[in-house]
Coordinates of C-alpha atoms in Angstrom, one line a residue:
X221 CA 75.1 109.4 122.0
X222 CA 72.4 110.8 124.0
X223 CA 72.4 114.3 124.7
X224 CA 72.3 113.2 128.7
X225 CA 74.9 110.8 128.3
X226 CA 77.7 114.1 128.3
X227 CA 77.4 114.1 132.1
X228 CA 79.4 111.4 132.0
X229 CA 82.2 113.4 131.4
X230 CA 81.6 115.8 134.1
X231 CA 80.4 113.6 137.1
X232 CA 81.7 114.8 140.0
X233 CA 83.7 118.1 138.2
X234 CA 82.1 121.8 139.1
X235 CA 82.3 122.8 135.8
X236 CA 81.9 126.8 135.0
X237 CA 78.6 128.0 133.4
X238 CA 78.3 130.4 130.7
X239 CA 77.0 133.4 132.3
X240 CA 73.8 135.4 130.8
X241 CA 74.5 138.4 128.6
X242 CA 75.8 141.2 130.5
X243 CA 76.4 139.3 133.2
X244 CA 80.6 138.6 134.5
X245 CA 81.7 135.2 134.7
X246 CA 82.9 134.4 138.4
X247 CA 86.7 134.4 138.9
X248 CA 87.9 131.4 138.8
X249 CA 90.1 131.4 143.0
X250 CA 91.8 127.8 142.5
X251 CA 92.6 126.4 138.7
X252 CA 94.1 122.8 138.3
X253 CA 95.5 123.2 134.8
X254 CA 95.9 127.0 134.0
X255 CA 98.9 128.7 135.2
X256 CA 100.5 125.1 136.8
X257 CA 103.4 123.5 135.4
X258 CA 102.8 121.0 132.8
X259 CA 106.0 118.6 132.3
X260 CA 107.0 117.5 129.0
X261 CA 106.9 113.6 128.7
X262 CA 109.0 113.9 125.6
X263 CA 111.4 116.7 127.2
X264 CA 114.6 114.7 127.5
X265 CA 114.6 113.1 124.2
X266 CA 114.1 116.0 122.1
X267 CA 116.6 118.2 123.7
X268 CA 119.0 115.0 124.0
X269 CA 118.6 114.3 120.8
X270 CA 117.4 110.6 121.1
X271 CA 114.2 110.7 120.1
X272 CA 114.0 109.1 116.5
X273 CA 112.4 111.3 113.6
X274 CA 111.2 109.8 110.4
X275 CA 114.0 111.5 108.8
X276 CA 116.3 109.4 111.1
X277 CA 115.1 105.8 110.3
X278 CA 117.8 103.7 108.6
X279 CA 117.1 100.1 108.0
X280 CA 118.9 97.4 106.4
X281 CA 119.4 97.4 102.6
X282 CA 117.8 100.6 102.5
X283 CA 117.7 102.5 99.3
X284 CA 116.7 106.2 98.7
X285 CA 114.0 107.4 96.3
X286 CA 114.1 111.1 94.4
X287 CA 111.4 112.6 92.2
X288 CA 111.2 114.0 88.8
X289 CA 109.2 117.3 88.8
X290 CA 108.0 119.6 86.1
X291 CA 109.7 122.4 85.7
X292 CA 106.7 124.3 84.1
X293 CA 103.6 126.1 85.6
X294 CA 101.2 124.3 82.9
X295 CA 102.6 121.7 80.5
X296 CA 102.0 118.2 78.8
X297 CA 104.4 115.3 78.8
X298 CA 104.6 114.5 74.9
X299 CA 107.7 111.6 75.6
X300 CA 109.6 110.3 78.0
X301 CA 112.2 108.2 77.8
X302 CA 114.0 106.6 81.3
X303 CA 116.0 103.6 79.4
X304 CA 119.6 105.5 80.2
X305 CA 118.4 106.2 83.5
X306 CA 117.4 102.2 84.6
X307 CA 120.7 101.3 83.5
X308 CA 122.5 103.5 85.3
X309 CA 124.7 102.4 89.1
X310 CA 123.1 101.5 91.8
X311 CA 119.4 102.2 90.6
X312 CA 116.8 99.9 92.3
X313 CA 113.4 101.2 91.0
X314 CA 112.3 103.2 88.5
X315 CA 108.8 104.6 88.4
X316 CA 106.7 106.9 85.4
X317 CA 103.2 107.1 84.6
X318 CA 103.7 104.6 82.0
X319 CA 104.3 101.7 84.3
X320 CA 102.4 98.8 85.5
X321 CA 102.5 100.4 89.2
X322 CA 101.0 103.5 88.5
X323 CA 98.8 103.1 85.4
X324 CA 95.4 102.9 87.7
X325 CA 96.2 104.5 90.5
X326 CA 94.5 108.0 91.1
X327 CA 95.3 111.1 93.7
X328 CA 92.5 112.8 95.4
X329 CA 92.4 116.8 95.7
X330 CA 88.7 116.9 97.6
X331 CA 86.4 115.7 94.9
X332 CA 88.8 116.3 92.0
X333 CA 90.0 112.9 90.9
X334 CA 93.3 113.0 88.7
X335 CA 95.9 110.1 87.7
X336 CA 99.0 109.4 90.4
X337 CA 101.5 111.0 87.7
X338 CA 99.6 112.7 85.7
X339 CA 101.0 113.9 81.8
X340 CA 99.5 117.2 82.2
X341 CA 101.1 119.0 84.7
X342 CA 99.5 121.8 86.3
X343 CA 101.9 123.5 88.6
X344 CA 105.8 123.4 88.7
X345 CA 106.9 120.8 90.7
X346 CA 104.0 118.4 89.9
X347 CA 105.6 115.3 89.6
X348 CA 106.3 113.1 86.6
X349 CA 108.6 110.0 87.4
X350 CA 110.7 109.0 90.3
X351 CA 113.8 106.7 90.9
X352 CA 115.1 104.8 93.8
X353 CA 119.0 103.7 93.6
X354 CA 121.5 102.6 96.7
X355 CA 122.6 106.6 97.5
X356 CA 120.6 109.8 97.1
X357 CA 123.6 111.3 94.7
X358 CA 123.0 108.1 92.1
X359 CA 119.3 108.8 92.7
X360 CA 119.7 112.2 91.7
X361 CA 122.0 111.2 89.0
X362 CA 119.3 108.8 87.6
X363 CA 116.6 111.2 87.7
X364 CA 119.3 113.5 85.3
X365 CA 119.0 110.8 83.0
X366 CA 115.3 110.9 82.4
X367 CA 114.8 112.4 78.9
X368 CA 111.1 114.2 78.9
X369 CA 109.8 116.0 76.2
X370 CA 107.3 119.0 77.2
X371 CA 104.3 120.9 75.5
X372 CA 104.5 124.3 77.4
X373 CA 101.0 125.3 77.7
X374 CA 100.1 129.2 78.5
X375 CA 99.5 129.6 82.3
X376 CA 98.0 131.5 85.4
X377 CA 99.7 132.6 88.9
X378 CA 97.3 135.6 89.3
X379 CA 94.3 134.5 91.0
X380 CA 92.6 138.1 90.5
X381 CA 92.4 137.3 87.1
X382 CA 91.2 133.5 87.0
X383 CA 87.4 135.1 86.5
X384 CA 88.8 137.1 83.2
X385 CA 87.0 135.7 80.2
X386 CA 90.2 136.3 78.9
X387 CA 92.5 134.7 81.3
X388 CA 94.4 131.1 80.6
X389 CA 91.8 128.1 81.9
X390 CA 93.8 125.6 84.8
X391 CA 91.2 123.3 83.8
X392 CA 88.2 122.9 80.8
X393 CA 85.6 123.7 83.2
X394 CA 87.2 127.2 83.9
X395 CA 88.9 128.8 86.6
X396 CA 86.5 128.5 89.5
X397 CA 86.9 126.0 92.1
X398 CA 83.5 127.5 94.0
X399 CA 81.5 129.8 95.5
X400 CA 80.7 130.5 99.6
X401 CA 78.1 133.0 100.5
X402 CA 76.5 133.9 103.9
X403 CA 74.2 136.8 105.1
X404 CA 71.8 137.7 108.0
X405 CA 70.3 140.7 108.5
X406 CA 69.8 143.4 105.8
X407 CA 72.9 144.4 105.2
X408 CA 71.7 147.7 102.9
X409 CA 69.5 148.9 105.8
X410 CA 72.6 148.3 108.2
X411 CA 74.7 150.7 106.3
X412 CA 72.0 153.1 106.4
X413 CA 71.6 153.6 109.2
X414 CA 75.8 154.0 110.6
X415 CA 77.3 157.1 111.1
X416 CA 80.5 156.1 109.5
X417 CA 81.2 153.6 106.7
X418 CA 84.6 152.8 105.6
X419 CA 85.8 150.3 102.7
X420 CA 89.3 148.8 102.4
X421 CA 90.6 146.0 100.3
X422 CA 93.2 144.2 101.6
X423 CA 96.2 141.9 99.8
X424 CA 98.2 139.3 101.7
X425 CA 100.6 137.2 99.7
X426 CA 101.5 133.3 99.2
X427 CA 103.2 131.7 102.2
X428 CA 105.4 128.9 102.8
X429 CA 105.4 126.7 105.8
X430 CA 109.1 125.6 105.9
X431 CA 109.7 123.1 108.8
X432 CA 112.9 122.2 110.1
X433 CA 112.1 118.8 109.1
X434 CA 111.6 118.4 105.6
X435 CA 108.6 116.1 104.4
X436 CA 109.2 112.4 103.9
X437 CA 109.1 109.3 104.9
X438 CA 110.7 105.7 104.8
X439 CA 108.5 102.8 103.1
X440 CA 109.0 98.7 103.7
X441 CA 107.0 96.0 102.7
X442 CA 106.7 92.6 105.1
X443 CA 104.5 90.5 102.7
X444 CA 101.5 92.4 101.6
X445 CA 101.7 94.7 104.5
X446 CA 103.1 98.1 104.5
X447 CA 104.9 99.8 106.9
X448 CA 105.5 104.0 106.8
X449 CA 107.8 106.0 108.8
X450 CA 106.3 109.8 108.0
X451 CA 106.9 113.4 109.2
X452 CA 103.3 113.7 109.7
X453 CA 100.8 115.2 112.0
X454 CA 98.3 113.0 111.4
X455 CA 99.4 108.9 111.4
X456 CA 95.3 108.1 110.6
X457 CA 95.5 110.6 107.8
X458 CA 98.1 109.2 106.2
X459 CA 97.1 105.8 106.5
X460 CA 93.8 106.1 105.3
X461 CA 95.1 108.0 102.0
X462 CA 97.5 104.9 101.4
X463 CA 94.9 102.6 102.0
X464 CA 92.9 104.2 99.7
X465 CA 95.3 104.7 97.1
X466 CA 96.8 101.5 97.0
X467 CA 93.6 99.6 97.7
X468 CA 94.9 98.0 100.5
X469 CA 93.2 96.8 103.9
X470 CA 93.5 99.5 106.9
X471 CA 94.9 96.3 108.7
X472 CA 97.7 96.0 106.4
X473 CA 99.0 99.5 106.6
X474 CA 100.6 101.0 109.4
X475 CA 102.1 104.4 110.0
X476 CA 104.7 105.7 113.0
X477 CA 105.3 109.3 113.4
X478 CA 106.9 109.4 116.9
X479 CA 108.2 112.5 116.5
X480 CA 107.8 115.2 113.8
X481 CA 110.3 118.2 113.0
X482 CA 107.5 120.7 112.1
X483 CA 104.2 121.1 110.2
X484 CA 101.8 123.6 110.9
X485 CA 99.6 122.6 108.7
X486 CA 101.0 121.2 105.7
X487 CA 102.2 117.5 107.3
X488 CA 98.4 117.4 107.8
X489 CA 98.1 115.0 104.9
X490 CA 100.6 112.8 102.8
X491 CA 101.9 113.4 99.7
X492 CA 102.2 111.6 96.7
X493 CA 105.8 111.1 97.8
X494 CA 104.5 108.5 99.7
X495 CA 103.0 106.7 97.7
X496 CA 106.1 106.5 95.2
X497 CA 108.1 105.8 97.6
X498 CA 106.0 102.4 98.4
X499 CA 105.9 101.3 95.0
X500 CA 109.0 101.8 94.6
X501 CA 109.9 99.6 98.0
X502 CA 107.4 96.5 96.3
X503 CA 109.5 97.0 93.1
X504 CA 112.7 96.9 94.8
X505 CA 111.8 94.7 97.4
X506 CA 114.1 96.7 99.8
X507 CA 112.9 99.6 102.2
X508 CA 112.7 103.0 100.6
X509 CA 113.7 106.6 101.9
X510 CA 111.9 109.5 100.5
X511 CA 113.4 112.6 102.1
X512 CA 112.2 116.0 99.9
X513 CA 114.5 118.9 99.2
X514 CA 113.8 122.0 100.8
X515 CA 113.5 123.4 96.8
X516 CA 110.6 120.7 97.0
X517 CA 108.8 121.5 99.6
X518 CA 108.5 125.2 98.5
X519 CA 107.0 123.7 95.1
X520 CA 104.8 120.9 96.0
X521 CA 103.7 120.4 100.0
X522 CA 101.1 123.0 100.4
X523 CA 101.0 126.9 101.4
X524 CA 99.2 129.7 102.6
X525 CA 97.7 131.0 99.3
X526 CA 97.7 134.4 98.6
X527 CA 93.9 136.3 99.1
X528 CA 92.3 139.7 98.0
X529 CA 90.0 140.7 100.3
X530 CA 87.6 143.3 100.1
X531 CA 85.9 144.8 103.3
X532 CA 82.8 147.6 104.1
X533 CA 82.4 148.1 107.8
X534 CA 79.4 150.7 109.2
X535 CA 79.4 152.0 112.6
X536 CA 77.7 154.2 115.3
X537 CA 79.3 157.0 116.9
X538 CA 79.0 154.9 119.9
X539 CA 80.9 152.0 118.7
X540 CA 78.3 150.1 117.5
X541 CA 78.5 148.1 114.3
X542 CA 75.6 148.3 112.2
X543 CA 76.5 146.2 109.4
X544 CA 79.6 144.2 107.5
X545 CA 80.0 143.5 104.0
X546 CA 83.3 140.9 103.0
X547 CA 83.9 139.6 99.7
X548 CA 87.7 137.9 98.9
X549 CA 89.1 135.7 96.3
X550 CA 91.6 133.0 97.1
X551 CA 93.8 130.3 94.7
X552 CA 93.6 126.3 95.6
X553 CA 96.3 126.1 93.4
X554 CA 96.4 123.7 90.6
X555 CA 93.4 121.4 92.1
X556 CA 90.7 122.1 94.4
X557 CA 92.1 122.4 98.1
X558 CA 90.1 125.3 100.8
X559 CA 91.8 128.4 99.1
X560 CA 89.1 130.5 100.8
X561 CA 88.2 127.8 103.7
X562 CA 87.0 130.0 106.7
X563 CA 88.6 133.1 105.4
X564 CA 85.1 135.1 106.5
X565 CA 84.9 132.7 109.5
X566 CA 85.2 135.7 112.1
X567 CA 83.5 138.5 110.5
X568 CA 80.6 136.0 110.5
X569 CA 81.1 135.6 114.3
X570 CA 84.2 137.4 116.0
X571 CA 82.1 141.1 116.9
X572 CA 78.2 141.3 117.3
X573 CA 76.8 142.8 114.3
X574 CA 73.0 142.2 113.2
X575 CA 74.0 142.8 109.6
X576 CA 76.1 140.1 107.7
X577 CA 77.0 139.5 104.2
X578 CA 80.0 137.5 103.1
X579 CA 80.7 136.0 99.5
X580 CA 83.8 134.1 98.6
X581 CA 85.3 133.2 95.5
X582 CA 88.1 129.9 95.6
X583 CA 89.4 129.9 92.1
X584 CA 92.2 127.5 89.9
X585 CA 95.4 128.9 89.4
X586 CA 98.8 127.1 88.0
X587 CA 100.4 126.5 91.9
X588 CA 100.9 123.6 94.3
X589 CA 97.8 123.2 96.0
X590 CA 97.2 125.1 99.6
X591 CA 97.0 123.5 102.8
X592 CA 95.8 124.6 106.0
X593 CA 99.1 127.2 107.7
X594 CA 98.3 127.0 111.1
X595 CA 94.4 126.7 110.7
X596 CA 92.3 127.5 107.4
X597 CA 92.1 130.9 105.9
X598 CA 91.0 132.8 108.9
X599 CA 94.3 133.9 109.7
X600 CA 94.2 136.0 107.0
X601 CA 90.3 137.2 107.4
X602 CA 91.2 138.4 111.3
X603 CA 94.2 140.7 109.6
X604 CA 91.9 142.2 107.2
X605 CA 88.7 142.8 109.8
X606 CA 91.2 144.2 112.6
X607 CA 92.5 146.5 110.7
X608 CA 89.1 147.7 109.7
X609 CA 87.8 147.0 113.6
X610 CA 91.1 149.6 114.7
X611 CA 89.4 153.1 116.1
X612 CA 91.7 155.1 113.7
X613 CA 90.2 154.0 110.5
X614 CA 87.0 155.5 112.0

C-alpha cells in the first residue's frame, strides 16, 4: 500500500495531530467514542446464559478424550504398554507415540521442531498417550490402565542457574534459548555524569492464567474435513497450527469459537490437545471432546514465567535521567517460547533517557512452556523500572 493511500481511512474525519515537543495537545470539546455508551452485542446471551461455549457443544455419538501426562520434570519413556487399557468399556480410540497416527507428526515451539508425543519428556505434564471412550470416568479409567515405564532423568526449575556449567542441560545444546541486547547512547558516560545512581534487582515469580473456562475443544470429521469447537482467542491461530500439523488444506479445517470463558493470553494458540483430540475423532469416526482438568492447565497451557531482573538507574537532582542499565533472565520452559519477549520493552522507550543499555538472557528450564499473560514480558519490566522510577528510591 502506498503511503498516500492511508487517507483513505481518514477522508472526511478531523483527525488530532501530534503536537511538537513542548507543545499541549488541544482538548478534545466533543468525542464520539470516549466517555459514550458502548452496548454489548453479546450482553443478553452471556448474562442469560445462552450463548454456547466450546465447553458446551454436545453432539451425537460424542465421545470424550483424556490425556496421559508425565509425571516427571525430565524423564524418558523406556516402555509402554496400553493393551489392558484398549480393552477396557467403552474405549473408542487410543493414541501413543507408537501409533500410525502420530509417528510423523511434529509440534512446533518457535523454531524448535520436536515429535507430537515425544519419549523424552521435558516438563511434568508433557504428554505421552491419550484415550477417547463413551464417558470421561471410563476415559480416565483407561488412561489408569496405561502401564509406562520411566527413566527419571536429573532436572532444572531454577532458571538462575540454567547458565551454571554445572547445572542439569534441558537440552544437548545447553540451557540457553537466546540472547537480546539493545543500547543507544553511552551508557558509562550517562552514569557519570548523574547525581544519584541506584541499583536494584528485582524477582517476580511464575504465574498461572486460570480461566474460568478450562482449555478444550470438541473435534468431528465430515469426510476429509475437520471441524473444531475451541476455547480460543484466536480461530486463524488455531486453524493454521492444525493445518500445519496435520497437513491438511486451510479449506478443510474450520474453527468456531463464539464465545470463550477466559484466556488472557494462554488461549492465544492451541494445544496439542487438539490435535489428539482429532485423531482420535478419525480413529473413532465419532466427534471427540477434549475438556482439560484444571490440574492440567496449571501443568501444560502456558504461564507467566518467573524473571530476575537487574536494574541501574542515574539521575539529576532535577529529575533528569541520565542513563539506564537493565539486564534480566527469564525461562521458556521446556522449549523455546518468549521467556524474556519485551521484558525491557519500556525502559527502552517508556521515560526519555539518552543513555540505553538492555541485555536479556531467555534460558531452558524443565516447565511448560510460557505464553504471553496479558501481553509479553513487559508487565513484569514496568514493575521493576517503576519501582526504580518512584522519588523515594532517590
Amino acid at each position: 500500500m502506498a503511503q498516500d493511500d492511508n487517507i483513505y481511512y481518514t477522508r472526511g474525519m478531523e483527525v488530532p495531530e501530534t503536537p511538537e515537543p513542548g507543545a499541549e495537545p488541544e482538548f478534545w470539546e466533543k468525542t464520539a467514542v470516549v466517555g459514550k455508551p458502548s452496548p454489548r452485542v453479546d450482553g443478553y446471551e452471556r448474562l442469560s446464559g445462552t450463548a454456547v461455549y466450546p465447553s458446551d457443544i454436545k453432539l451425537p455419538n460424542m465421545i470424550y478424550g483424556a490425556i496421559l501426562r508425565c509425571p516427571h520434570p525430565n524423564a524418558r519413556v523406556k516402555k509402554l504398554d496400553a493393551g489392558r487399557a484398549r480393552q477396557m468399556p467403552g474405549v473408542r480410540a487410543l493414541i501413543t507415540g507408537d501409533s500410525d497416527e502420530t509417528k510423523n507428526l511434529k509440534w512446533r515451539y518457535d523454531d524448535f521442531t520436536a515429535p507430537l508425543l515425544d519419549s523424552h519428556c521435558r516438563f511434568e505434564g508433557e504428554a505421552v498417550a491419550a484415550v477417547a471412550a463413551d464417558t470421561p470416568y471410563q476415559a480416565t479409567d483407561a488412561l489408569a490402565a496405561i502401564n509406562v515405564e520411566y527413566e527419571v532423568l536429573p532436572h532444572l526449575a531454577d532458571h538462575d542457574r540454567a547458565m551454571d556449567e554445572n547445572a542439569p542441560k534441558v537440552h544437548e545444546t545447553g540451557n540457553l534459548v537466546g540472547k537480546d541486547e539493545y543500547s543507544r547512547g553511552d551508557v558509562k558516560n550517562g552514569f557519570a555524569r548523574a547525581d544519584s545512581v541506584l541499583e536494584r534487582t528485582y524477582h517476580t515469580q511464575c504465574e498461572l492464567h486460570t480461566p474460568m473456562e478450562l482449555h478444550g475443544c470438541v473435534a468431528n470429521w465430515e469426510g476429509d474435513r475437520l471441524t473444531i469447537w475451541e476455547s480460543s482467542q484466536g480461530v486463524y491461530a488455531v486453524q493454521s497450527t492444525i493445518s500445519e500439523v496435520l497437513d491438511l488444506p486451510f479449506s478443510r479445517v474450520r474453527v468456531i469459537g463464539h464465545y470463550m470463558g477466559g484466556g488472557f493470553g494462554s488461549k492465544l494458540q492451541p494445544g496439542k490437545y487438539t490435535v489428539l483430540a482429532a485423531l482420535m475423532a478419525r480413529q473413532a469416526a465419532r466427534p471427540v471432546k477434549m475438556i482439560l482438568t484444571r490440574e492440567e492447565t496449571y501443568l501444560s497451557v502456558g504461564n507467566r514465567p518467573a524473571s530476575t531482573m537487574h536494574l541501574k538507574a542515574g539521575v539529576r537532582s532535577d529529575g533528569t535521567l541520565t542513563a539506564l542499565d537493565f539486564q534480566c533472565t527469564a525461562p521458556s520452559g521446556a522449549y523455546p517460547a518468549g521467556g524474556t519477549s519485551l521484558m525491557d520493552w519500556l525502559v527502552r522507550d517508556l521515560y526519555q533517557c539518552d543513555n540505553v543499555s538492555c541485555r536479556s538472557n531467555d534460558v531452558y528450564i524443565n516447565a511448560g512452556p510460557a505464553r504471553p499473560f496479558r501481553a509479553p514480558g513487559h508487565p513484569q519490566g514496568s514493575w521493576a523500572l517503576e519501582q526504580m522510577i518512584d522519588g523515594q528510591n532517590f
